[in-house]
Amino acid sequence: MAAAPGYPDIAAALVRQDFADVIDGVRAAVAADGAAALTDSGIQDWLGRRYRNIFLTECANDASALRAAKVPMPVQLIDRRSSRELLAARFLKGVNRQESQAQLPDAKEPKLKGSTLLFVPGLMTGLLPVMAFQSVWGRIEDRFGVRILGADVHPVRSCEDNAGDVKLALEKGRGFDADSQHIPPKEAVKPKDVVLLGYDKGAADALTFLVDNPKLRSRVKAFVGWAGIFGGSYIADDIYPRLAAASTGSSPLSGQIGKMLRQIVPVVQADRVTTRLEEYDVRAAIGDITTEARGQYLADNVDQLNELGVPTFTLDGVTSLREVPYYQAMGVLQINSYDKNNDMLVTVGQARLPVAYSTPLATFRGHHWDLAYDPFPWFTRMGSLNVDHKFARYPAMAALLILLAEIGLMN
């Protein structure tokens, strides 16, 4: 493990493997220096290792995660690997036996009443068979007492426009609840400080909100990209020129554009397009996640990003051709020609924010939908065997909140 050169006490504790002192030191560093503490490579390295350790512990206590990893019971009679090794092999990339077996201190169970996790979902949210983290949010609320508030971002429009929906959630409490139900305006409650988490294009929407609203940044205690599209997607690069030349029909997802989108994502349910019809802008939505557009955005806002001052963390995924839905196979082959470390939509590099204080916590083994969505209902599966989505979403999300609480970024 790398030392923490800017924090000699933490570096010394790492050398002597006094992990309790490391935990206390990192918490103190984040309290004193905020996002600047995360520019230290030793602290970044520790936070990634600590997150993955907590994640494996959460998986070991989760029956569905154990089944997905096919952990024999008792494991010693069938497989010499421990359950933690099997869980690491199934759900994490780049975690060796030594790390999976590391004896780090047990994480304290945080009580997060009064805290809010503000979730920004991705492209086509509400148009797929299920909502992202649909079965996770309620369990998270029940266990930790944290409030889950989903920003009601439009499923298909630009990042700049959707940043307004994120702002509305932070300032007014407007959006949806842990059951993925819209909150009536009269029942909306403005949250206090939040942890902002963006999935897919939602990460780019959330980042746009942070750049555009410097006066509100102090209310965001941490920013998390979960398979976020920070660097664009080569898949969008392929789609966008064809969309730009296509015509629309009588409804936002009809005509040539609708046909093209259904060729790419057959499970899109266009019959759910019933509200905010005038706001649909397929060209702007896809155009904003091309590699050119995202790269230009990062370049144009480099000063603002470097001065953002919000502790930032990323989690990304990797998959393989045999693990994705058959109708996504051509896209995977295309993106593999650029980088085989991808989740079928974005590469690992594209899912990370290229600023010094952004800390990668883990690379999961799972495809882009697997990391966020429950199993698709059987009647929407289009014959695919790879939409049962067995990734350990709840343990992964629980581990994130535990880590953020441990370093003082949640109550």
mmCIF file of C-alpha atoms in Angstrom:
data_model
loop_
_atom_site.group_PDB
_atom_site.id
_atom_site.type_symbol
_atom_site.label_atom_id
_atom_site.label_comp_id
_atom_site.label_asym_id
_atom_site.label_seq_id
_atom_site.Cartn_x
_atom_site.Cartn_y
_atom_site.Cartn_z
ATOM 1 C CA MET A 1 0.000 0.000 0.000
ATOM 2 C CA ALA A 2 1.227 3.464 -0.857
ATOM 3 C CA ALA A 3 2.276 5.783 1.931
ATOM 4 C CA ALA A 4 0.583 9.129 2.584
ATOM 5 C CA PRO A 5 3.500 11.512 1.990
ATOM 6 C CA GLY A 6 1.547 14.672 2.792
ATOM 7 C CA TYR A 7 0.316 13.177 6.055
ATOM 8 C CA PRO A 8 3.295 11.642 7.893
ATOM 9 C CA ASP A 9 1.216 10.343 10.820
ATOM 10 C CA ILE A 10 -1.024 8.405 8.444
ATOM 11 C CA ALA A 11 2.007 7.159 6.510
ATOM 12 C CA ALA A 12 3.597 5.901 9.735
ATOM 13 C CA ALA A 13 0.375 4.181 10.815
ATOM 14 C CA LEU A 14 0.160 2.452 7.427
ATOM 15 C CA VAL A 15 3.728 1.183 7.776
ATOM 16 C CA ARG A 16 3.069 -0.325 11.206
ATOM 17 C CA GLN A 17 -0.388 -1.515 10.069
ATOM 18 C CA ASP A 18 -2.140 0.329 12.863
ATOM 19 C CA PHE A 19 -5.355 0.603 10.910
ATOM 20 C CA ALA A 20 -7.353 2.172 13.727
ATOM 21 C CA ASP A 21 -4.916 5.083 13.665
ATOM 22 C CA VAL A 22 -5.171 5.211 9.869
ATOM 23 C CA ILE A 23 -8.964 5.499 10.097
ATOM 24 C CA ASP A 24 -8.746 8.259 12.696
ATOM 25 C CA GLY A 25 -6.021 10.058 10.733
ATOM 26 C CA VAL A 26 -7.907 10.001 7.451
ATOM 27 C CA ARG A 27 -11.066 11.270 9.113
ATOM 28 C CA ALA A 28 -9.095 14.132 10.688
ATOM 29 C CA ALA A 29 -7.413 14.945 7.356
ATOM 30 C CA VAL A 30 -10.750 15.109 5.523
ATOM 31 C CA ALA A 31 -12.240 17.262 8.292
ATOM 32 C CA ALA A 32 -9.309 19.664 8.126
ATOM 33 C CA ASP A 33 -8.583 19.771 4.388
ATOM 34 C CA GLY A 34 -11.723 18.516 2.669
ATOM 35 C CA ALA A 35 -11.260 17.489 -0.959
ATOM 36 C CA ALA A 36 -7.582 18.503 -0.811
ATOM 37 C CA ALA A 37 -6.892 15.525 1.468
ATOM 38 C CA LEU A 38 -8.040 13.245 -1.351
ATOM 39 C CA THR A 39 -5.260 14.441 -3.635
ATOM 40 C CA ASP A 40 -2.871 12.413 -1.480
ATOM 41 C CA SER A 41 -2.166 9.090 -3.211
ATOM 42 C CA GLY A 42 -1.747 7.248 0.080
ATOM 43 C CA ILE A 43 -5.154 8.350 1.335
ATOM 44 C CA GLN A 44 -6.732 7.485 -2.000
ATOM 45 C CA ASP A 45 -5.151 4.045 -1.919
ATOM 46 C CA TRP A 46 -6.362 3.457 1.636
ATOM 47 C CA LEU A 47 -9.933 4.582 0.878
ATOM 48 C CA GLY A 48 -10.161 2.185 -2.057
ATOM 49 C CA ARG A 49 -8.850 -0.676 0.038
ATOM 50 C CA ARG A 50 -11.123 0.221 2.949
ATOM 51 C CA TYR A 51 -14.203 0.429 0.731
ATOM 52 C CA ARG A 52 -13.534 -2.940 -0.873
ATOM 53 C CA ASN A 53 -12.955 -4.490 2.544
ATOM 54 C CA ILE A 54 -16.282 -3.183 3.857
ATOM 55 C CA PHE A 55 -17.993 -4.288 0.636
ATOM 56 C CA LEU A 56 -16.765 -7.864 1.043
ATOM 57 C CA THR A 57 -17.953 -7.888 4.651
ATOM 58 C CA GLU A 58 -21.378 -6.669 3.530
ATOM 59 C CA CYS A 59 -21.462 -9.348 0.816
ATOM 60 C CA ALA A 60 -20.568 -12.038 3.345
ATOM 61 C CA ASN A 61 -23.684 -11.054 5.308
ATOM 62 C CA ASP A 62 -25.980 -10.998 2.281
ATOM 63 C CA ALA A 63 -27.611 -14.243 1.166
ATOM 64 C CA SER A 64 -28.198 -13.161 -2.439
ATOM 65 C CA ALA A 65 -24.568 -12.061 -2.823
ATOM 66 C CA LEU A 66 -23.370 -15.392 -1.488
ATOM 67 C CA ARG A 67 -25.624 -17.245 -3.930
ATOM 68 C CA ALA A 68 -24.437 -15.143 -6.850
ATOM 69 C CA ALA A 69 -20.833 -15.876 -5.931
ATOM 70 C CA LYS A 70 -21.760 -19.551 -5.485
ATOM 71 C CA VAL A 71 -20.113 -19.796 -2.090
ATOM 72 C CA PRO A 72 -20.339 -23.454 -0.970
ATOM 73 C CA MET A 73 -21.461 -24.108 2.588
ATOM 74 C CA PRO A 74 -19.301 -24.999 4.346
ATOM 75 C CA VAL A 75 -16.744 -23.640 1.902
ATOM 76 C CA GLN A 76 -13.789 -25.474 3.445
ATOM 77 C CA LEU A 77 -15.180 -28.889 2.451
ATOM 78 C CA ILE A 78 -15.448 -28.105 -1.242
ATOM 79 C CA ASP A 79 -13.204 -25.189 -2.138
ATOM 80 C CA ARG A 80 -10.016 -24.140 -0.396
ATOM 81 C CA ARG A 81 -10.751 -20.504 -1.068
ATOM 82 C CA SER A 82 -12.521 -18.615 1.686
ATOM 83 C CA SER A 83 -15.932 -17.081 1.130
ATOM 84 C CA ARG A 84 -14.299 -13.631 0.940
ATOM 85 C CA GLU A 85 -11.977 -14.822 -1.830
ATOM 86 C CA LEU A 86 -14.923 -16.205 -3.784
ATOM 87 C CA LEU A 87 -16.888 -13.001 -3.304
ATOM 88 C CA ALA A 88 -13.905 -10.912 -4.418
ATOM 89 C CA ALA A 89 -13.430 -13.097 -7.500
ATOM 90 C CA ARG A 90 -17.101 -12.706 -8.435
ATOM 91 C CA PHE A 91 -17.694 -9.023 -7.728
ATOM 92 C CA LEU A 92 -14.353 -7.182 -7.849
ATOM 93 C CA LYS A 93 -11.571 -6.769 -10.384
ATOM 94 C CA GLY A 94 -7.944 -6.602 -9.274
ATOM 95 C CA VAL A 95 -8.406 -7.824 -5.695
ATOM 96 C CA ASN A 96 -5.931 -10.546 -4.799
ATOM 97 C CA ARG A 97 -6.086 -13.104 -2.016
ATOM 98 C CA GLN A 98 -4.015 -10.989 0.355
ATOM 99 C CA GLU A 99 -6.380 -8.048 0.085
ATOM 100 C CA SER A 100 -9.551 -10.103 0.298
ATOM 101 C CA GLN A 101 -8.278 -11.785 3.469
ATOM 102 C CA ALA A 102 -6.960 -8.602 5.119
ATOM 103 C CA GLN A 103 -8.017 -8.181 8.734
ATOM 104 C CA LEU A 104 -9.080 -4.552 8.910
ATOM 105 C CA PRO A 105 -11.092 -3.169 11.845
ATOM 106 C CA ASP A 106 -14.818 -3.765 11.746
ATOM 107 C CA ALA A 107 -16.642 -0.695 10.458
ATOM 108 C CA LYS A 108 -19.020 0.971 12.869
ATOM 109 C CA GLU A 109 -22.684 0.910 11.911
ATOM 110 C CA PRO A 110 -23.594 4.558 11.215
ATOM 111 C CA LYS A 111 -26.890 6.176 12.133
ATOM 112 C CA LEU A 112 -27.610 8.658 9.383
ATOM 113 C CA LYS A 113 -30.942 10.183 10.375
ATOM 114 C CA GLY A 114 -30.948 13.742 9.078
ATOM 115 C CA SER A 115 -28.624 12.902 6.183
ATOM 116 C CA THR A 116 -29.823 12.771 2.573
ATOM 117 C CA LEU A 117 -28.491 10.860 -0.393
ATOM 118 C CA LEU A 118 -29.525 12.763 -3.516
ATOM 119 C CA PHE A 119 -29.586 10.333 -6.415
ATOM 120 C CA VAL A 120 -29.381 11.436 -10.057
ATOM 121 C CA PRO A 121 -30.449 8.581 -12.365
ATOM 122 C CA GLY A 122 -29.263 8.035 -15.898
ATOM 123 C CA LEU A 123 -30.347 8.191 -19.508
ATOM 124 C CA MET A 124 -33.822 6.778 -20.221
ATOM 125 C CA THR A 125 -34.675 6.565 -16.534
ATOM 126 C CA GLY A 126 -38.294 5.496 -16.287
ATOM 127 C CA LEU A 127 -38.279 4.085 -19.819
ATOM 128 C CA LEU A 128 -36.563 0.803 -18.919
ATOM 129 C CA PRO A 129 -38.419 -2.115 -17.289
ATOM 130 C CA VAL A 130 -37.325 -1.134 -13.756
ATOM 131 C CA MET A 131 -35.911 1.906 -11.986
ATOM 132 C CA ALA A 132 -32.260 2.056 -10.916
ATOM 133 C CA PHE A 133 -31.663 0.692 -7.393
ATOM 134 C CA GLN A 134 -35.389 0.056 -7.068
ATOM 135 C CA SER A 135 -35.050 -2.657 -4.414
ATOM 136 C CA VAL A 136 -32.011 -1.085 -2.765
ATOM 137 C CA TRP A 137 -33.191 2.328 -1.624
ATOM 138 C CA GLY A 138 -35.864 1.135 0.783
ATOM 139 C CA ARG A 139 -33.436 -1.230 2.503
ATOM 140 C CA ILE A 140 -30.867 1.540 2.768
ATOM 141 C CA GLU A 141 -33.389 3.913 4.338
ATOM 142 C CA ASP A 142 -34.622 1.282 6.795
ATOM 143 C CA ARG A 143 -31.158 0.281 7.909
ATOM 144 C CA PHE A 144 -29.357 3.598 8.190
ATOM 145 C CA GLY A 145 -32.141 6.124 8.623
ATOM 146 C CA VAL A 146 -30.778 8.152 5.720
ATOM 147 C CA ARG A 147 -33.269 9.863 3.425
ATOM 148 C CA ILE A 148 -33.195 8.839 -0.237
ATOM 149 C CA LEU A 149 -34.225 11.624 -2.599
ATOM 150 C CA GLY A 150 -34.153 11.033 -6.333
ATOM 151 C CA ALA A 151 -33.809 13.998 -8.670
ATOM 152 C CA ASP A 152 -36.585 13.968 -11.243
ATOM 153 C CA VAL A 153 -34.236 14.414 -14.188
ATOM 154 C CA HIS A 154 -35.746 14.127 -17.634
ATOM 155 C CA PRO A 155 -34.981 10.746 -19.257
ATOM 156 C CA VAL A 156 -33.871 12.165 -22.601
ATOM 157 C CA ARG A 157 -32.476 15.706 -22.731
ATOM 158 C CA SER A 158 -29.222 17.606 -22.269
ATOM 159 C CA CYS A 159 -27.017 17.698 -19.178
ATOM 160 C CA GLU A 160 -27.420 21.473 -18.944
ATOM 161 C CA ASP A 161 -31.208 21.205 -18.862
ATOM 162 C CA ASN A 162 -31.189 18.307 -16.401
ATOM 163 C CA ALA A 163 -28.942 20.255 -14.047
ATOM 164 C CA GLY A 164 -32.052 22.330 -13.312
ATOM 165 C CA ASP A 165 -33.857 19.212 -12.075
ATOM 166 C CA VAL A 166 -30.964 18.445 -9.727
ATOM 167 C CA LYS A 167 -31.127 22.006 -8.412
ATOM 168 C CA LEU A 168 -34.880 21.658 -7.855
ATOM 169 C CA ALA A 169 -34.301 18.535 -5.754
ATOM 170 C CA LEU A 170 -31.634 20.225 -3.614
ATOM 171 C CA GLU A 171 -33.482 23.499 -3.138
ATOM 172 C CA LYS A 172 -37.076 22.257 -2.920
ATOM 173 C CA GLY A 173 -36.933 18.533 -2.176
ATOM 174 C CA ARG A 174 -38.747 17.801 -5.444
ATOM 175 C CA GLY A 175 -38.219 14.405 -7.048
ATOM 176 C CA PHE A 176 -38.987 10.827 -6.067
ATOM 177 C CA ASP A 177 -38.713 8.829 -2.864
ATOM 178 C CA ALA A 178 -37.068 5.544 -1.891
ATOM 179 C CA ASP A 179 -39.954 3.625 -3.472
ATOM 180 C CA SER A 180 -39.304 5.365 -6.815
ATOM 181 C CA GLN A 181 -42.589 7.261 -6.413
ATOM 182 C CA HIS A 182 -42.905 10.929 -7.302
ATOM 183 C CA ILE A 183 -43.208 13.236 -4.319
ATOM 184 C CA PRO A 184 -46.242 15.544 -4.635
ATOM 185 C CA PRO A 185 -45.148 19.193 -4.599
ATOM 186 C CA LYS A 186 -47.081 19.887 -1.391
ATOM 187 C CA GLU A 187 -45.227 17.051 0.363
ATOM 188 C CA ALA A 188 -41.737 17.997 -0.812
ATOM 189 C CA VAL A 189 -39.293 18.779 1.997
ATOM 190 C CA LYS A 190 -36.063 20.647 1.329
ATOM 191 C CA PRO A 191 -33.092 18.467 2.345
ATOM 192 C CA LYS A 192 -30.230 19.644 4.478
ATOM 193 C CA ASP A 193 -26.708 18.873 3.265
ATOM 194 C CA VAL A 194 -26.534 15.971 0.816
ATOM 195 C CA VAL A 195 -24.301 13.321 -0.668
ATOM 196 C CA LEU A 196 -24.805 13.591 -4.434
ATOM 197 C CA LEU A 197 -24.658 10.316 -6.385
ATOM 198 C CA GLY A 198 -24.968 10.147 -10.169
ATOM 199 C CA TYR A 199 -25.372 6.988 -12.242
ATOM 200 C CA ASP A 200 -24.723 6.804 -15.998
ATOM 201 C CA LYS A 201 -25.515 10.150 -17.650
ATOM 202 C CA GLY A 202 -26.800 11.268 -14.252
ATOM 203 C CA ALA A 203 -23.184 11.686 -13.166
ATOM 204 C CA ALA A 204 -22.634 14.168 -16.003
ATOM 205 C CA ASP A 205 -25.913 15.916 -15.134
ATOM 206 C CA ALA A 206 -24.815 16.181 -11.496
ATOM 207 C CA LEU A 207 -21.369 17.462 -12.433
ATOM 208 C CA THR A 208 -22.953 20.115 -14.645
ATOM 209 C CA PHE A 209 -25.101 21.171 -11.693
ATOM 210 C CA LEU A 210 -22.025 21.508 -9.452
ATOM 211 C CA VAL A 211 -20.146 23.591 -12.022
ATOM 212 C CA ASP A 212 -23.160 25.815 -12.715
ATOM 213 C CA ASN A 213 -24.085 26.438 -9.063
ATOM 214 C CA PRO A 214 -21.005 27.426 -7.046
ATOM 215 C CA LYS A 215 -23.136 28.918 -4.241
ATOM 216 C CA LEU A 216 -24.786 25.537 -3.603
ATOM 217 C CA ARG A 217 -21.604 23.430 -3.548
ATOM 218 C CA SER A 218 -21.139 23.847 0.204
ATOM 219 C CA ARG A 219 -24.325 21.840 0.698
ATOM 220 C CA VAL A 220 -22.850 18.864 -1.171
ATOM 221 C CA LYS A 221 -20.620 16.965 1.264
ATOM 222 C CA ALA A 222 -19.508 14.360 -1.271
ATOM 223 C CA PHE A 223 -20.039 13.562 -4.946
ATOM 224 C CA VAL A 224 -20.086 9.967 -6.207
ATOM 225 C CA GLY A 225 -20.017 8.761 -9.805
ATOM 226 C CA TRP A 226 -21.491 5.252 -10.121
ATOM 227 C CA ALA A 227 -20.627 3.943 -13.600
ATOM 228 C CA GLY A 228 -20.812 7.616 -14.520
ATOM 229 C CA ILE A 229 -20.307 8.952 -18.018
ATOM 230 C CA PHE A 230 -17.671 11.578 -17.287
ATOM 231 C CA GLY A 231 -15.547 10.984 -20.386
ATOM 232 C CA GLY A 232 -18.317 10.129 -22.824
ATOM 233 C CA SER A 233 -19.032 6.815 -24.480
ATOM 234 C CA TYR A 234 -17.801 5.334 -27.756
ATOM 235 C CA ILE A 235 -21.282 3.855 -28.154
ATOM 236 C CA ALA A 236 -22.727 7.382 -28.211
ATOM 237 C CA ASP A 237 -20.073 8.346 -30.767
ATOM 238 C CA ASP A 238 -21.449 5.678 -33.088
ATOM 239 C CA ILE A 239 -25.111 6.552 -32.545
ATOM 240 C CA TYR A 240 -25.011 10.336 -32.631
ATOM 241 C CA PRO A 241 -24.230 10.967 -36.342
ATOM 242 C CA ARG A 242 -27.139 8.750 -37.330
ATOM 243 C CA LEU A 243 -29.480 10.433 -34.842
ATOM 244 C CA ALA A 244 -28.494 13.856 -36.111
ATOM 245 C CA ALA A 245 -29.745 12.927 -39.573
ATOM 246 C CA ALA A 246 -32.858 11.049 -38.437
ATOM 247 C CA SER A 247 -36.394 12.385 -38.335
ATOM 248 C CA THR A 248 -38.872 12.171 -35.493
ATOM 249 C CA GLY A 249 -42.423 10.963 -35.705
ATOM 250 C CA SER A 250 -45.584 12.097 -33.990
ATOM 251 C CA SER A 251 -44.167 11.345 -30.522
ATOM 252 C CA PRO A 252 -40.692 11.871 -29.004
ATOM 253 C CA LEU A 253 -39.536 8.261 -29.443
ATOM 254 C CA SER A 254 -41.220 7.458 -32.715
ATOM 255 C CA GLY A 255 -40.131 7.834 -36.313
ATOM 256 C CA GLN A 256 -36.589 7.041 -37.399
ATOM 257 C CA ILE A 257 -35.185 8.139 -34.026
ATOM 258 C CA GLY A 258 -37.450 5.781 -32.113
ATOM 259 C CA LYS A 259 -36.667 2.895 -34.438
ATOM 260 C CA MET A 260 -32.947 3.536 -34.054
ATOM 261 C CA LEU A 261 -33.119 3.670 -30.258
ATOM 262 C CA ARG A 262 -35.080 0.414 -30.127
ATOM 263 C CA GLN A 263 -32.469 -1.247 -32.321
ATOM 264 C CA ILE A 264 -29.848 -0.245 -29.749
ATOM 265 C CA VAL A 265 -31.899 -0.855 -26.592
ATOM 266 C CA PRO A 266 -34.882 -3.070 -27.467
ATOM 267 C CA VAL A 267 -36.169 -3.014 -23.877
ATOM 268 C CA VAL A 268 -36.950 0.728 -24.028
ATOM 269 C CA GLN A 269 -40.669 1.075 -23.281
ATOM 270 C CA ALA A 270 -41.825 3.991 -25.395
ATOM 271 C CA ASP A 271 -45.393 3.647 -24.090
ATOM 272 C CA ARG A 272 -44.145 5.147 -20.817
ATOM 273 C CA VAL A 273 -43.553 8.475 -22.560
ATOM 274 C CA THR A 274 -46.570 10.292 -21.126
ATOM 275 C CA THR A 275 -45.219 13.401 -19.386
ATOM 276 C CA ARG A 276 -42.913 16.322 -20.223
ATOM 277 C CA LEU A 277 -43.285 15.415 -23.882
ATOM 278 C CA GLU A 278 -42.171 18.829 -25.120
ATOM 279 C CA GLU A 279 -38.840 18.462 -23.287
ATOM 280 C CA TYR A 280 -37.609 15.349 -25.104
ATOM 281 C CA ASP A 281 -34.433 16.035 -27.055
ATOM 282 C CA VAL A 282 -32.814 12.776 -28.126
ATOM 283 C CA ARG A 283 -30.085 14.460 -30.166
ATOM 284 C CA ALA A 284 -29.019 16.678 -27.258
ATOM 285 C CA ALA A 285 -29.071 13.795 -24.764
ATOM 286 C CA ILE A 286 -26.929 11.477 -26.881
ATOM 287 C CA GLY A 287 -24.766 14.329 -28.163
ATOM 288 C CA ASP A 288 -23.881 15.306 -24.603
ATOM 289 C CA ILE A 289 -22.391 11.871 -23.867
ATOM 290 C CA THR A 290 -20.184 11.570 -26.922
ATOM 291 C CA THR A 291 -16.482 11.493 -26.167
ATOM 292 C CA GLU A 292 -16.011 14.764 -28.044
ATOM 293 C CA ALA A 293 -18.684 16.602 -26.058
ATOM 294 C CA ARG A 294 -17.597 15.281 -22.680
ATOM 295 C CA GLY A 295 -13.920 15.874 -23.449
ATOM 296 C CA GLN A 296 -14.661 19.432 -24.529
ATOM 297 C CA TYR A 297 -16.729 20.020 -21.401
ATOM 298 C CA LEU A 298 -13.905 18.847 -19.143
ATOM 299 C CA ALA A 299 -11.413 21.016 -21.026
ATOM 300 C CA ASP A 300 -13.646 24.100 -20.998
ATOM 301 C CA ASN A 301 -14.291 23.808 -17.259
ATOM 302 C CA VAL A 302 -10.904 22.612 -16.042
ATOM 303 C CA ASP A 303 -10.437 25.543 -13.664
ATOM 304 C CA GLN A 304 -13.894 25.174 -12.126
ATOM 305 C CA LEU A 305 -13.410 21.412 -11.751
ATOM 306 C CA ASN A 306 -10.041 21.799 -10.047
ATOM 307 C CA GLU A 307 -11.570 24.294 -7.631
ATOM 308 C CA LEU A 308 -14.802 22.392 -7.029
ATOM 309 C CA GLY A 309 -13.871 21.568 -3.450
ATOM 310 C CA VAL A 310 -16.267 18.611 -3.167
ATOM 311 C CA PRO A 311 -14.766 15.234 -2.129
ATOM 312 C CA THR A 312 -15.357 13.001 -5.129
ATOM 313 C CA PHE A 313 -15.404 9.215 -5.494
ATOM 314 C CA THR A 314 -15.974 6.918 -8.452
ATOM 315 C CA LEU A 315 -17.023 3.306 -8.890
ATOM 316 C CA ASP A 316 -16.850 1.604 -12.267
ATOM 317 C CA GLY A 317 -17.374 -1.782 -13.852
ATOM 318 C CA VAL A 318 -15.954 -4.333 -16.275
ATOM 319 C CA THR A 319 -17.722 -7.084 -18.152
ATOM 320 C CA SER A 320 -17.182 -9.483 -21.047
ATOM 321 C CA LEU A 321 -18.994 -10.357 -24.246
ATOM 322 C CA ARG A 322 -20.532 -13.518 -22.774
ATOM 323 C CA GLU A 323 -21.965 -11.606 -19.803
ATOM 324 C CA VAL A 324 -23.995 -8.919 -21.601
ATOM 325 C CA PRO A 325 -27.453 -9.095 -23.224
ATOM 326 C CA TYR A 326 -27.098 -10.508 -26.735
ATOM 327 C CA TYR A 327 -28.457 -7.310 -28.295
ATOM 328 C CA GLN A 328 -25.622 -5.335 -26.659
ATOM 329 C CA ALA A 329 -22.921 -7.628 -28.086
ATOM 330 C CA MET A 330 -22.046 -5.492 -31.105
ATOM 331 C CA GLY A 331 -21.601 -2.472 -28.864
ATOM 332 C CA VAL A 332 -19.263 -4.399 -26.601
ATOM 333 C CA LEU A 333 -17.195 -5.547 -29.575
ATOM 334 C CA GLN A 334 -16.988 -1.938 -30.703
ATOM 335 C CA ILE A 335 -15.925 -0.564 -27.331
ATOM 336 C CA ASN A 336 -13.491 -3.465 -26.825
ATOM 337 C CA SER A 337 -11.537 -2.151 -29.805
ATOM 338 C CA TYR A 338 -10.746 0.912 -27.679
ATOM 339 C CA ASP A 339 -10.456 -0.637 -24.217
ATOM 340 C CA LYS A 340 -11.489 -4.066 -22.981
ATOM 341 C CA ASN A 341 -11.902 -2.667 -19.477
ATOM 342 C CA ASN A 342 -15.482 -1.513 -19.971
ATOM 343 C CA ASP A 343 -18.975 -2.209 -18.652
ATOM 344 C CA MET A 344 -20.632 -2.406 -22.137
ATOM 345 C CA LEU A 345 -21.250 1.351 -22.264
ATOM 346 C CA VAL A 346 -18.256 3.176 -20.769
ATOM 347 C CA THR A 347 -14.640 2.255 -20.159
ATOM 348 C CA VAL A 348 -13.119 2.379 -16.705
ATOM 349 C CA GLY A 349 -11.247 5.522 -17.691
ATOM 350 C CA GLN A 350 -14.399 7.228 -18.955
ATOM 351 C CA ALA A 351 -16.176 6.477 -15.665
ATOM 352 C CA ARG A 352 -13.532 8.333 -13.654
ATOM 353 C CA LEU A 353 -13.366 12.088 -13.213
ATOM 354 C CA PRO A 354 -9.887 13.270 -14.261
ATOM 355 C CA VAL A 355 -9.152 15.617 -11.364
ATOM 356 C CA ALA A 356 -6.617 15.108 -8.597
ATOM 357 C CA TYR A 357 -9.104 14.830 -5.724
ATOM 358 C CA SER A 358 -11.329 12.212 -7.393
ATOM 359 C CA THR A 359 -10.791 8.839 -5.697
ATOM 360 C CA PRO A 360 -11.562 5.520 -7.460
ATOM 361 C CA LEU A 361 -12.947 3.116 -4.848
ATOM 362 C CA ALA A 362 -13.542 -0.097 -6.792
ATOM 363 C CA THR A 363 -13.870 -1.689 -10.191
ATOM 364 C CA PHE A 364 -16.830 -4.036 -10.028
ATOM 365 C CA ARG A 365 -17.419 -7.120 -12.143
ATOM 366 C CA GLY A 366 -20.726 -6.457 -13.810
ATOM 367 C CA HIS A 367 -22.185 -4.801 -16.873
ATOM 368 C CA HIS A 368 -23.629 -1.284 -16.902
ATOM 369 C CA TRP A 369 -27.211 -2.314 -16.112
ATOM 370 C CA ASP A 370 -26.132 -5.054 -13.703
ATOM 371 C CA LEU A 371 -24.507 -2.436 -11.450
ATOM 372 C CA ALA A 372 -27.754 -0.498 -10.969
ATOM 373 C CA TYR A 373 -30.882 -2.386 -12.029
ATOM 374 C CA ASP A 374 -32.891 -5.202 -10.504
ATOM 375 C CA PRO A 375 -33.612 -8.196 -12.741
ATOM 376 C CA PHE A 376 -35.760 -7.253 -15.703
ATOM 377 C CA PRO A 377 -39.214 -8.908 -15.683
ATOM 378 C CA TRP A 378 -39.345 -12.039 -17.828
ATOM 379 C CA PHE A 379 -41.695 -10.514 -20.394
ATOM 380 C CA THR A 380 -39.204 -7.712 -21.145
ATOM 381 C CA ARG A 381 -36.088 -9.838 -21.490
ATOM 382 C CA MET A 382 -36.188 -10.332 -25.270
ATOM 383 C CA GLY A 383 -34.818 -13.830 -24.756
ATOM 384 C CA SER A 384 -31.623 -12.647 -23.081
ATOM 385 C CA LEU A 385 -30.115 -14.666 -20.240
ATOM 386 C CA ASN A 386 -28.011 -11.744 -19.015
ATOM 387 C CA VAL A 387 -30.601 -9.391 -17.572
ATOM 388 C CA ASP A 388 -31.051 -11.214 -14.275
ATOM 389 C CA HIS A 389 -28.600 -8.677 -12.776
ATOM 390 C CA LYS A 390 -27.061 -10.582 -9.875
ATOM 391 C CA PHE A 391 -24.469 -7.987 -8.912
ATOM 392 C CA ALA A 392 -24.434 -7.206 -5.164
ATOM 393 C CA ARG A 393 -26.009 -3.753 -5.432
ATOM 394 C CA TYR A 394 -27.237 -3.485 -1.858
ATOM 395 C CA PRO A 395 -23.902 -4.478 -0.228
ATOM 396 C CA ALA A 396 -22.088 -2.103 -2.603
ATOM 397 C CA MET A 397 -24.319 0.843 -1.715
ATOM 398 C CA ALA A 398 -24.309 0.044 2.006
ATOM 399 C CA ALA A 399 -20.506 -0.119 2.002
ATOM 400 C CA LEU A 400 -20.367 3.296 0.342
ATOM 401 C CA LEU A 401 -22.470 4.959 3.034
ATOM 402 C CA ILE A 402 -20.501 3.238 5.787
ATOM 403 C CA LEU A 403 -17.236 4.512 4.331
ATOM 404 C CA LEU A 404 -18.514 8.063 3.864
ATOM 405 C CA ALA A 405 -19.729 8.089 7.457
ATOM 406 C CA GLU A 406 -16.402 6.713 8.700
ATOM 407 C CA ILE A 407 -14.475 9.586 7.127
ATOM 408 C CA GLY A 408 -16.931 12.176 8.371
ATOM 409 C CA LEU A 409 -18.778 13.051 5.165
ATOM 410 C CA MET A 410 -22.132 11.878 6.509
ATOM 411 C CA ASN A 411 -23.506 12.454 10.006
#
